[in-house]
JSON list of C-alpha atoms and ligand atoms in Angstrom, two decimals:
[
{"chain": "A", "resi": 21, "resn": "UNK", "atom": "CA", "xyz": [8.15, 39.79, 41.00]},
{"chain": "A", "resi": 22, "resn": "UNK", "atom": "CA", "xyz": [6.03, 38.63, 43.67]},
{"chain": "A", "resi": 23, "resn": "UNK", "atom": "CA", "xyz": [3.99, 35.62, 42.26]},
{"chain": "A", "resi": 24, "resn": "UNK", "atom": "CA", "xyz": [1.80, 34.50, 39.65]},
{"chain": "A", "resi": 25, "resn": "UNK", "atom": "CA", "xyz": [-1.74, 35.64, 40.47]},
{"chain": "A", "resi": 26, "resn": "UNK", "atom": "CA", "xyz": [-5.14, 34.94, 38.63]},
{"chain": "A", "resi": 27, "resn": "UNK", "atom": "CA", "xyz": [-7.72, 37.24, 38.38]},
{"chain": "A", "resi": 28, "resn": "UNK", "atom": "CA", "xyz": [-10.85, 35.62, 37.45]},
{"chain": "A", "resi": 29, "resn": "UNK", "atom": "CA", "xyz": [-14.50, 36.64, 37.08]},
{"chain": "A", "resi": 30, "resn": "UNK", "atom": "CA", "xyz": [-18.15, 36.31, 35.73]},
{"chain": "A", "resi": 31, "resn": "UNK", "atom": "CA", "xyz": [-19.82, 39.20, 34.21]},
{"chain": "A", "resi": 32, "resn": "UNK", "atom": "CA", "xyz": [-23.60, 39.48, 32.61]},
{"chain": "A", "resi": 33, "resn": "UNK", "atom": "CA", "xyz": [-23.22, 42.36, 30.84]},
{"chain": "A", "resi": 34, "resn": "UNK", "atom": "CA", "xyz": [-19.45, 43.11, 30.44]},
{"chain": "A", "resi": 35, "resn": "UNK", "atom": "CA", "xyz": [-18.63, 45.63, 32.98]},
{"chain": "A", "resi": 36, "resn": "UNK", "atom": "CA", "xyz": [-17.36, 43.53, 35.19]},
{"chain": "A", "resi": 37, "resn": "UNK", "atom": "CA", "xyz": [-14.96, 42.04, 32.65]},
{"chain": "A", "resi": 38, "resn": "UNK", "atom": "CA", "xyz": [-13.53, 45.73, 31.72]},
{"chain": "A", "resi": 39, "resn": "UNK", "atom": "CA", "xyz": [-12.70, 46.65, 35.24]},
{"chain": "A", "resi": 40, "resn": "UNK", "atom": "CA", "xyz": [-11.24, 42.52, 36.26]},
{"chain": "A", "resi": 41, "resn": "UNK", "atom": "CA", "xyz": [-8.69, 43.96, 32.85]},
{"chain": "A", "resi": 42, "resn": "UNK", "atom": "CA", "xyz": [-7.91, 47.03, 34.70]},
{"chain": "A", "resi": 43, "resn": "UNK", "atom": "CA", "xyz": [-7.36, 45.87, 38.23]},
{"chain": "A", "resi": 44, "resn": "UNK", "atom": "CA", "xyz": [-5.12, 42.71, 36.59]},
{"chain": "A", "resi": 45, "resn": "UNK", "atom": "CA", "xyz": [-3.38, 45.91, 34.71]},
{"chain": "A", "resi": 46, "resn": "UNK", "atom": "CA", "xyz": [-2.75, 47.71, 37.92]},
{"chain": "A", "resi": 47, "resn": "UNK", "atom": "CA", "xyz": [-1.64, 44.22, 39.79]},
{"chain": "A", "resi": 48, "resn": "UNK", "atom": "CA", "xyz": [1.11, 43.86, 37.14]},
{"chain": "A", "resi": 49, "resn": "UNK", "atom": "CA", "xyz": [2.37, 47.38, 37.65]},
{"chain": "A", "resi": 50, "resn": "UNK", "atom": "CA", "xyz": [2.66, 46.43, 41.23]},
{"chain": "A", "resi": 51, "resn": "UNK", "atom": "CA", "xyz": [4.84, 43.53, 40.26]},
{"chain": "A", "resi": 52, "resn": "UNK", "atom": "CA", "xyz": [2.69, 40.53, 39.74]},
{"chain": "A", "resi": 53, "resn": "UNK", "atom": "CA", "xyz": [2.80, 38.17, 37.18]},
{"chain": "A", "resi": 54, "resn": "UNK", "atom": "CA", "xyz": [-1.07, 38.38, 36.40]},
{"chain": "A", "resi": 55, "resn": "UNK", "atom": "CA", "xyz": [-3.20, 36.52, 34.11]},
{"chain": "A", "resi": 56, "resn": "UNK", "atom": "CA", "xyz": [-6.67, 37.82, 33.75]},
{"chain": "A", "resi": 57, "resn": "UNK", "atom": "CA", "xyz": [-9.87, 35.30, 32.70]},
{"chain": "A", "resi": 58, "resn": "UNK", "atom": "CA", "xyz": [-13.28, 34.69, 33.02]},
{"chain": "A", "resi": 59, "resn": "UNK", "atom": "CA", "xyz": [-13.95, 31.53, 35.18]},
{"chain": "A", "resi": 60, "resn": "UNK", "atom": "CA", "xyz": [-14.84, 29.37, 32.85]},
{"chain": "A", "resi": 61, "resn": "UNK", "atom": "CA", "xyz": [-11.20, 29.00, 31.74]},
{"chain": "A", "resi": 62, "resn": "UNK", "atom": "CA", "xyz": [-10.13, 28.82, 35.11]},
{"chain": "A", "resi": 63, "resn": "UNK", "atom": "CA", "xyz": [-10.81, 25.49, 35.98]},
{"chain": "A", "resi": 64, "resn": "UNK", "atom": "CA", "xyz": [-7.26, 24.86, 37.66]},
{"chain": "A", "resi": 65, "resn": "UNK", "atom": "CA", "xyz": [-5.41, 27.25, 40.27]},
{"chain": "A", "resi": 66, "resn": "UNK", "atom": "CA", "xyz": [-2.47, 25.34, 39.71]},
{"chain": "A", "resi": 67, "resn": "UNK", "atom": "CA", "xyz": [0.56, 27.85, 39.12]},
{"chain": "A", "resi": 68, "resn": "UNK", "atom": "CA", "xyz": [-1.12, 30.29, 40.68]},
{"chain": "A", "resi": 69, "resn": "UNK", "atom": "CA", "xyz": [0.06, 31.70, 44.15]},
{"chain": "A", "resi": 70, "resn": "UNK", "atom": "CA", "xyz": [-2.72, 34.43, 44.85]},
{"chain": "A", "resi": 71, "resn": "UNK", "atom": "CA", "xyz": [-6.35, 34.56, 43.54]},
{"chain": "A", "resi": 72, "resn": "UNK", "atom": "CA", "xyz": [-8.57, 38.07, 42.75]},
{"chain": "A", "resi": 73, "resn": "UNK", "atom": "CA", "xyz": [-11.87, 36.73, 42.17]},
{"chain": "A", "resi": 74, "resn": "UNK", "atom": "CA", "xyz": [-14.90, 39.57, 40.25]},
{"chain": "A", "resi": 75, "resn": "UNK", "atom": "CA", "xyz": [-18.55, 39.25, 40.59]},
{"chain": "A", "resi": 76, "resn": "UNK", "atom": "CA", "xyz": [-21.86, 41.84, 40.00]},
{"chain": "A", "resi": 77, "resn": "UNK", "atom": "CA", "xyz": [-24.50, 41.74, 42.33]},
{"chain": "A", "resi": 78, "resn": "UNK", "atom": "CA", "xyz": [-28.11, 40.38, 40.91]},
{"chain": "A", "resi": 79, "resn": "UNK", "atom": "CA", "xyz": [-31.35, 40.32, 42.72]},
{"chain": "A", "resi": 80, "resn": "UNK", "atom": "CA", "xyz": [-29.28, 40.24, 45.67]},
{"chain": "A", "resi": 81, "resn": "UNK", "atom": "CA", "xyz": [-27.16, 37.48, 45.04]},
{"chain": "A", "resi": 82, "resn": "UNK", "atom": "CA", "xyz": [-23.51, 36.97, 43.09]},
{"chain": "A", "resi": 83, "resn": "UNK", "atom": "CA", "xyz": [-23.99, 35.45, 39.91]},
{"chain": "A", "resi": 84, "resn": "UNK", "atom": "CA", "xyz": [-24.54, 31.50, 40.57]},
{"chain": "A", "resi": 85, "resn": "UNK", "atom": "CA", "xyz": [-22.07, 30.89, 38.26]},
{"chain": "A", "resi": 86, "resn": "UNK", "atom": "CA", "xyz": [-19.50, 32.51, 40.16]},
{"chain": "A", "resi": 87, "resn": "UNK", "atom": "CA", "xyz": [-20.50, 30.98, 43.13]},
{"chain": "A", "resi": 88, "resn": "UNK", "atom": "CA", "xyz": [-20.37, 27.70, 41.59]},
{"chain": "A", "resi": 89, "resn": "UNK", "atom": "CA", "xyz": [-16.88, 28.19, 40.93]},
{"chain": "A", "resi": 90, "resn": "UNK", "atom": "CA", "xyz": [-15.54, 29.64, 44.07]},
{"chain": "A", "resi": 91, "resn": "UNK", "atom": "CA", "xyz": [-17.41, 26.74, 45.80]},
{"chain": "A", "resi": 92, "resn": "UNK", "atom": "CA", "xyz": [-15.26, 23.80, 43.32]},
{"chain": "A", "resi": 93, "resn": "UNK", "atom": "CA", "xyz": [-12.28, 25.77, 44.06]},
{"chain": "A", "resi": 94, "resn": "UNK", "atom": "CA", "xyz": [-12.49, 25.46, 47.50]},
{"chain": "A", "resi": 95, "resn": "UNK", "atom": "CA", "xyz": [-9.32, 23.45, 48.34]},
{"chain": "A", "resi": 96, "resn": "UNK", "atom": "CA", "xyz": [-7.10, 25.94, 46.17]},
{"chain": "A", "resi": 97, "resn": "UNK", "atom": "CA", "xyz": [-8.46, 29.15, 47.49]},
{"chain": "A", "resi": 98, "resn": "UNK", "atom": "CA", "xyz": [-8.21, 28.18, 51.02]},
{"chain": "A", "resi": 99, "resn": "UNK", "atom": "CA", "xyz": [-4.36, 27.14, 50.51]},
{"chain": "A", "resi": 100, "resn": "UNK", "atom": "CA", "xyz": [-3.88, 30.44, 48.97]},
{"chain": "A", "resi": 101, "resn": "UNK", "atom": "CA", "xyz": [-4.32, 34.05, 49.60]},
{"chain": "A", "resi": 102, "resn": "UNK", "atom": "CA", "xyz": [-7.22, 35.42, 48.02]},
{"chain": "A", "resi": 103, "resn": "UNK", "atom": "CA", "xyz": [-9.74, 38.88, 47.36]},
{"chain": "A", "resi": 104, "resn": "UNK", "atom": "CA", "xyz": [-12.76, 39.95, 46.10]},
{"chain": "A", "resi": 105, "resn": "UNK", "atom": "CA", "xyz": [-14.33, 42.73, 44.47]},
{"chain": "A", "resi": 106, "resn": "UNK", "atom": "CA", "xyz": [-17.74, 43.16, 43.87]},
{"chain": "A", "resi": 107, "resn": "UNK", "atom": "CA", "xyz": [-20.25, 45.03, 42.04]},
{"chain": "A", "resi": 108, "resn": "UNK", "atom": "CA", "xyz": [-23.58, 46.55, 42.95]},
{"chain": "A", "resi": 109, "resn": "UNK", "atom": "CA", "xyz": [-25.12, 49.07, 42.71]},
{"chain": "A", "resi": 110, "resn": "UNK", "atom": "CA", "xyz": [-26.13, 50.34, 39.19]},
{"chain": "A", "resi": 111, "resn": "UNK", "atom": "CA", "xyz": [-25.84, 54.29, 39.93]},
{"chain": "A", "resi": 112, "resn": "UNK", "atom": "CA", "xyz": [-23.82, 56.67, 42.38]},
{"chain": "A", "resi": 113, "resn": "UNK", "atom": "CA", "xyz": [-26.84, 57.89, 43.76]},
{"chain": "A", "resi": 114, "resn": "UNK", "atom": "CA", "xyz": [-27.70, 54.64, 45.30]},
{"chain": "A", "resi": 115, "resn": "UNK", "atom": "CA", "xyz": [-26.59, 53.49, 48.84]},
{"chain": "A", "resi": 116, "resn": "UNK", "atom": "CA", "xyz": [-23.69, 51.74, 48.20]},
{"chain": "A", "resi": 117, "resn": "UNK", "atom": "CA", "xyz": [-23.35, 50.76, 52.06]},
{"chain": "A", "resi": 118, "resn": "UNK", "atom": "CA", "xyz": [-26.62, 49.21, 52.09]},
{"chain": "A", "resi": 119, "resn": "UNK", "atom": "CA", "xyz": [-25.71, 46.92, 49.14]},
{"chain": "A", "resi": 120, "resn": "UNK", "atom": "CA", "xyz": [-22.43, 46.15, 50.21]},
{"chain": "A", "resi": 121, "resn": "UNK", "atom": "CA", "xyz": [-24.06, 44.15, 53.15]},
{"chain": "A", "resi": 122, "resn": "UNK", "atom": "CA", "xyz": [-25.19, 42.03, 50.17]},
{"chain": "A", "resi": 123, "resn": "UNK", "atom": "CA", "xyz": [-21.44, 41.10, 49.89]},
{"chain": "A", "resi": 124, "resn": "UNK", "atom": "CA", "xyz": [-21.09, 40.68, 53.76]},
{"chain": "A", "resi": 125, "resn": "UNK", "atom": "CA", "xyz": [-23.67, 38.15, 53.84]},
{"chain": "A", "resi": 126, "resn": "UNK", "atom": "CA", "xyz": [-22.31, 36.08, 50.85]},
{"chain": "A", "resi": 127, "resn": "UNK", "atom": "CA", "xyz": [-19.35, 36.36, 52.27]},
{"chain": "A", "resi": 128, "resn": "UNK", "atom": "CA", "xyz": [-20.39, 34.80, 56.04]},
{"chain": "A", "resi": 129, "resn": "UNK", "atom": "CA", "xyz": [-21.97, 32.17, 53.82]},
{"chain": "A", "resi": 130, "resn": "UNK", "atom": "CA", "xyz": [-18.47, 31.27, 52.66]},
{"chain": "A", "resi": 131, "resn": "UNK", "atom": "CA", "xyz": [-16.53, 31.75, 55.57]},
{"chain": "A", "resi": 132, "resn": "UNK", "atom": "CA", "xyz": [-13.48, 29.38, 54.49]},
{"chain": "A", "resi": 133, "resn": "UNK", "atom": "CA", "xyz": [-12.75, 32.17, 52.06]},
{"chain": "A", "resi": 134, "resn": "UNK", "atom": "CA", "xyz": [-11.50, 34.68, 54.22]},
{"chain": "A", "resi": 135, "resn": "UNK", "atom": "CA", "xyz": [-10.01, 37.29, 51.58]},
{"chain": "A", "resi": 136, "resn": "UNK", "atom": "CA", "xyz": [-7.47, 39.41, 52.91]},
{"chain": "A", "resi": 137, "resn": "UNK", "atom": "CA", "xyz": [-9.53, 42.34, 50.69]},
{"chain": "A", "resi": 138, "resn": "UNK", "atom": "CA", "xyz": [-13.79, 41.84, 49.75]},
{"chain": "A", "resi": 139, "resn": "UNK", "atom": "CA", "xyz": [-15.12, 45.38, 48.45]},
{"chain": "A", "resi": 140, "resn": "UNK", "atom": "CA", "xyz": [-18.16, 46.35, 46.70]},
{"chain": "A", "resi": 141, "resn": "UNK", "atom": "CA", "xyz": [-18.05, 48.95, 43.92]},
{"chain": "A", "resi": 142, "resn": "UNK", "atom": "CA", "xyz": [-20.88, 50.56, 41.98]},
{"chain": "A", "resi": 143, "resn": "UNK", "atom": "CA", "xyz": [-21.45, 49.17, 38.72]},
{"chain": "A", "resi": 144, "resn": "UNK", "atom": "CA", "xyz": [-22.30, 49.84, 35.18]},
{"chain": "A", "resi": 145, "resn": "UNK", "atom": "CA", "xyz": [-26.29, 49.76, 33.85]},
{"chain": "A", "resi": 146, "resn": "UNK", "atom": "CA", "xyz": [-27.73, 49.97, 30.13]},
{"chain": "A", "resi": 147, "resn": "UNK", "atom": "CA", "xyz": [-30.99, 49.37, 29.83]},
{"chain": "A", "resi": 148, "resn": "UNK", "atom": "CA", "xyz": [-30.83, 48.58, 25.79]},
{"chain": "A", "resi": 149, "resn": "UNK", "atom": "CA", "xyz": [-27.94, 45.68, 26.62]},
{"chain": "A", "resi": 150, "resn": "UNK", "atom": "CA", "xyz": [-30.64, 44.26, 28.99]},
{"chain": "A", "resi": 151, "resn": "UNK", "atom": "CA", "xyz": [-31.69, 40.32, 27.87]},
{"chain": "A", "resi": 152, "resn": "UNK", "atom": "CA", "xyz": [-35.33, 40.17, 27.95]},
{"chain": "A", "resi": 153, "resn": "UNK", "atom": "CA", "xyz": [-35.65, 38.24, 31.63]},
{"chain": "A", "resi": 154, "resn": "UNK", "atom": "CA", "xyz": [-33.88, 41.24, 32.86]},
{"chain": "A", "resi": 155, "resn": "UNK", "atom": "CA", "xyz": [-36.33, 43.89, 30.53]},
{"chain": "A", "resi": 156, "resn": "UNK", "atom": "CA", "xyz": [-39.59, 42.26, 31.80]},
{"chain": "A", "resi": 157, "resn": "UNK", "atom": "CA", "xyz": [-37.63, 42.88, 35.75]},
{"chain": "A", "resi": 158, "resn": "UNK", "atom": "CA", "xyz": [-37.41, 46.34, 34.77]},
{"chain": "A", "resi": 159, "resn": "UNK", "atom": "CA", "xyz": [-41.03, 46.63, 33.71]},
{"chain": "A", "resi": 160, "resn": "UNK", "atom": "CA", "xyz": [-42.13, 46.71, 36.94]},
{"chain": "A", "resi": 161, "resn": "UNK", "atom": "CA", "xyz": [-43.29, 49.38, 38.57]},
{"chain": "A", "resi": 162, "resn": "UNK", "atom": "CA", "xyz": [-41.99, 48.06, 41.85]},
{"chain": "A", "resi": 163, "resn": "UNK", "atom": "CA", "xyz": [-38.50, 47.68, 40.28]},
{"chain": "A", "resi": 164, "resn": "UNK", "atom": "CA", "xyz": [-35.31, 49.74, 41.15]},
{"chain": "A", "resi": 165, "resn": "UNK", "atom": "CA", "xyz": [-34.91, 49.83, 37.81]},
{"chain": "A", "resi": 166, "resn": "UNK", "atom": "CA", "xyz": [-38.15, 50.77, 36.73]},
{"chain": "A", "resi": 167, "resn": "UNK", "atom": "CA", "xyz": [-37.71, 53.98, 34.67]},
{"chain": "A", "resi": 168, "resn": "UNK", "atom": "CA", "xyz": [-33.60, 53.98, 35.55]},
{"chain": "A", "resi": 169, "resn": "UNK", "atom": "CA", "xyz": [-31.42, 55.54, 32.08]},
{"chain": "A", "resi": 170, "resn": "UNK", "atom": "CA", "xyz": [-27.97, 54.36, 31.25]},
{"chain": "A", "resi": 171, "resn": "UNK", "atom": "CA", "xyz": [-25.41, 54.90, 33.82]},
{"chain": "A", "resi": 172, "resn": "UNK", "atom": "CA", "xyz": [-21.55, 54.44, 34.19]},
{"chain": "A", "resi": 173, "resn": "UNK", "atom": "CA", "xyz": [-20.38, 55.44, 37.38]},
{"chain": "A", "resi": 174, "resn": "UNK", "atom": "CA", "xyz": [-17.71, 53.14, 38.58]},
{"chain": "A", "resi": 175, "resn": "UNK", "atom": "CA", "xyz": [-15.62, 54.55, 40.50]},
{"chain": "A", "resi": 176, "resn": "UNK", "atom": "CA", "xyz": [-11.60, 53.97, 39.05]},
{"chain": "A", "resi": 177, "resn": "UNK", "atom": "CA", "xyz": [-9.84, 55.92, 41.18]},
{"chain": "A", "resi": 178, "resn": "UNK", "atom": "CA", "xyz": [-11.56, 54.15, 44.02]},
{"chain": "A", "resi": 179, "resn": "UNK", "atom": "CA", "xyz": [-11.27, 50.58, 42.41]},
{"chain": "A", "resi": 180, "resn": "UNK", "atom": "CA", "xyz": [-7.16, 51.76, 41.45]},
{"chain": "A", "resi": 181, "resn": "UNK", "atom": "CA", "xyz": [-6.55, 52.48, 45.55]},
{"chain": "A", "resi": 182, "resn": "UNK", "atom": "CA", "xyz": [-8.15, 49.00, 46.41]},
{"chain": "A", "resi": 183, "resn": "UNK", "atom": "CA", "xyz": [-6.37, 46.88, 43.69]},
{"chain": "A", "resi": 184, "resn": "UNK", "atom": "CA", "xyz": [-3.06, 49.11, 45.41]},
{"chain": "A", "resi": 185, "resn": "UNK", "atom": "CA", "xyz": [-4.12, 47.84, 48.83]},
{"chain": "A", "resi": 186, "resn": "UNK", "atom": "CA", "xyz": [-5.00, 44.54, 47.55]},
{"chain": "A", "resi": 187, "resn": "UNK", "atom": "CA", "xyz": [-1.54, 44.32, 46.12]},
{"chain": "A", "resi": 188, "resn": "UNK", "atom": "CA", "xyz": [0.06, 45.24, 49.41]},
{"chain": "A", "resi": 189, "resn": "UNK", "atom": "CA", "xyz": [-1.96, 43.08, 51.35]},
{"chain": "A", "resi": 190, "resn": "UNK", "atom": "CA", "xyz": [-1.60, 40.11, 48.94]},
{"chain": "A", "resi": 191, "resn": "UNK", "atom": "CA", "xyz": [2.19, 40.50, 49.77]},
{"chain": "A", "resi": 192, "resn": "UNK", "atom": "CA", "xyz": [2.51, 40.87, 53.13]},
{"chain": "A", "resi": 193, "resn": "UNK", "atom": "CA", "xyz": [3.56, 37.39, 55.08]},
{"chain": "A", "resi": 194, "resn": "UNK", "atom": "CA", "xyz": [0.86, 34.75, 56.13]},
{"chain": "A", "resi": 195, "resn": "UNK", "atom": "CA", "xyz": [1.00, 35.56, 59.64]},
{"chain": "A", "resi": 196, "resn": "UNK", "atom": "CA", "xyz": [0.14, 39.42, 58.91]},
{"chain": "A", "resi": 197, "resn": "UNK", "atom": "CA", "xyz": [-3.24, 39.32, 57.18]},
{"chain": "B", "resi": 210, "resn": "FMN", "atom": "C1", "xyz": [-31.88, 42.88, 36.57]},
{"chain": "B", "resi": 210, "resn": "FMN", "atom": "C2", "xyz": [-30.77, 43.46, 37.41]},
{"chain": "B", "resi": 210, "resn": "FMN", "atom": "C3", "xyz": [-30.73, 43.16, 38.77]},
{"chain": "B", "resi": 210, "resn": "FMN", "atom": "C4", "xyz": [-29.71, 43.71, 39.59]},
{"chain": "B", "resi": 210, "resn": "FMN", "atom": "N1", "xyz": [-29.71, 43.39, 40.92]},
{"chain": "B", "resi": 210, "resn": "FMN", "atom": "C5", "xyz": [-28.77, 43.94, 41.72]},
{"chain": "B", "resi": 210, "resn": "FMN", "atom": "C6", "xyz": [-28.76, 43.67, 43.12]},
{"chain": "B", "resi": 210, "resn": "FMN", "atom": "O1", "xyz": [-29.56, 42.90, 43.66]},
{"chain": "B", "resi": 210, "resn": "FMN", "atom": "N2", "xyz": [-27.84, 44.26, 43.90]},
{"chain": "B", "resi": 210, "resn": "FMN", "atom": "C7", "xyz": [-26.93, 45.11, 43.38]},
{"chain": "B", "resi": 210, "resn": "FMN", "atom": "O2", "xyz": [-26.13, 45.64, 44.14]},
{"chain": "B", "resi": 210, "resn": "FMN", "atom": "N3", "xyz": [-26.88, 45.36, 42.04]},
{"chain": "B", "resi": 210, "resn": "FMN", "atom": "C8", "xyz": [-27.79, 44.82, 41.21]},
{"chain": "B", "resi": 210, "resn": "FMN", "atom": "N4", "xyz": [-27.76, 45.08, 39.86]},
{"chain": "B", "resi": 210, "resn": "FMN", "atom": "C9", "xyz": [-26.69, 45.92, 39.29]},
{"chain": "B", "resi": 210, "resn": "FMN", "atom": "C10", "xyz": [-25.55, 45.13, 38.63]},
{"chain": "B", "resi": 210, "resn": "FMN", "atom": "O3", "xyz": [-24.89, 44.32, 39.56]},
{"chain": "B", "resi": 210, "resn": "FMN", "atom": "C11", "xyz": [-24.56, 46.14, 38.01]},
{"chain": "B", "resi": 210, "resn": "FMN", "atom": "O4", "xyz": [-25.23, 46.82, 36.97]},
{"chain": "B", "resi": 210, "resn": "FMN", "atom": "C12", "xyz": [-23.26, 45.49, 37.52]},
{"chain": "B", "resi": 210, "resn": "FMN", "atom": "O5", "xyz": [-22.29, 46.50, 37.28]},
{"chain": "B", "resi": 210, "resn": "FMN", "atom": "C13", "xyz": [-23.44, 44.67, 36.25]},
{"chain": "B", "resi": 210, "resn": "FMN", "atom": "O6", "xyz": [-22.24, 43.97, 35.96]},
{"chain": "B", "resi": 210, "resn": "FMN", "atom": "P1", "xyz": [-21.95, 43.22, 34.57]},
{"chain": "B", "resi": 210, "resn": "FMN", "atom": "O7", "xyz": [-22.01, 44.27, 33.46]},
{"chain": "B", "resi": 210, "resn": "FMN", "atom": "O8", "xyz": [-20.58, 42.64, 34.71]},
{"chain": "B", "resi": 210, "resn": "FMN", "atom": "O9", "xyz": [-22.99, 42.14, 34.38]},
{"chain": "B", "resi": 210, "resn": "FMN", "atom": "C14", "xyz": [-28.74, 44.55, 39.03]},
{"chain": "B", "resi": 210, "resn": "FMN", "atom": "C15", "xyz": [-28.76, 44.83, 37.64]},
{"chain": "B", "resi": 210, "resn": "FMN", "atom": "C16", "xyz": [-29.76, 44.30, 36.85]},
{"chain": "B", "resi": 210, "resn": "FMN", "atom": "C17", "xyz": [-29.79, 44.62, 35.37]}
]
């Protein structure tokens, strides 16, 4: 057993929800005692030795919500070791480099954070699950979205060999990460 670690996240749509239950899956087969909730029910980190936080990517920005809560968790994540996964893009065919510098800069914003992992993945997209702030976005012509079909292309094996690293990384003594 190495610890008791949280996974928590914020989704809009779900996806991010579905992979936060397979990376907490993959944590426990590496030996952590993993509890897996959106952060709305994590308002404590007490009991908790590590902390794998989720988030998608919208109009450049986490969602505030998630922000919010990293930001009033402050004083628990910076006493404990902590990572972040991200998502972005909504198909493989877009540059997933160029939105992963949307992570970068969130995460400059909150340097105190300083997660031994951060990764951006690409995401999930369904136009019909849209809510109708979202539609009318995708209305326009100048939208990335404008026009875009359903796509699912996140990447498990990818997201399976981070939560591995994350895992090892979470592990290893203070002074190494
Ligand atoms: C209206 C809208 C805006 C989006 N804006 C961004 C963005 O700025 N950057 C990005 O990388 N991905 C963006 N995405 C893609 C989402 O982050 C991606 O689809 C994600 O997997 C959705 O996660 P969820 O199902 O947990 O809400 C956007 C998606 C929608 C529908």
């Amino acid at each position: 057993m190495n610890g008791k670690l949280l996974v928590a996240y914020v989704t809009r749509y779900g996806s991010t929800a579905e992979v936060a239950e397979a990376v907490g899956a993959r944590l426990r087969e590496r030996g952590f005692d993993v509890d897996v909730k959106p952060v709305k029910q994590a308002s404590s980190l007490d009991g908790y030795d590590a902390v794998v936080f989720s988030t998608p990517f919208y109009l450049g920005a986490m969602l505030k919500e998630g922000r919010a809560w990293l930001e009033s968790q402050r004083a628990a994540l910076e006493a404990r070791p902590n990572a972040i996964f991200a998502f972005g893009p909504t198909s493989a065919a877009d540059d997933l480099a160029e939105t992963a510098k949307q992570l970068d800069k969130t995460l400059v914003e909150l340097s105190w954070l300083r997660p031994v992992t951060a990764r951006m993945f690409v995401g999930a997209y369904d136009p019909a699950k849209l809510r109708f702030a979202d539609r009318l976005l995708t209305k326009l012509p100048a939208s990335p979205l404008h026009g875009l079909g359903a796509h699912d292309d996140r990447d498990w094996r990818a997201i399976g060999e981070w939560a591995d690293e994350t895992a090892e990384a979470l592990k290893a003594p203070a002074a190494a990460r």
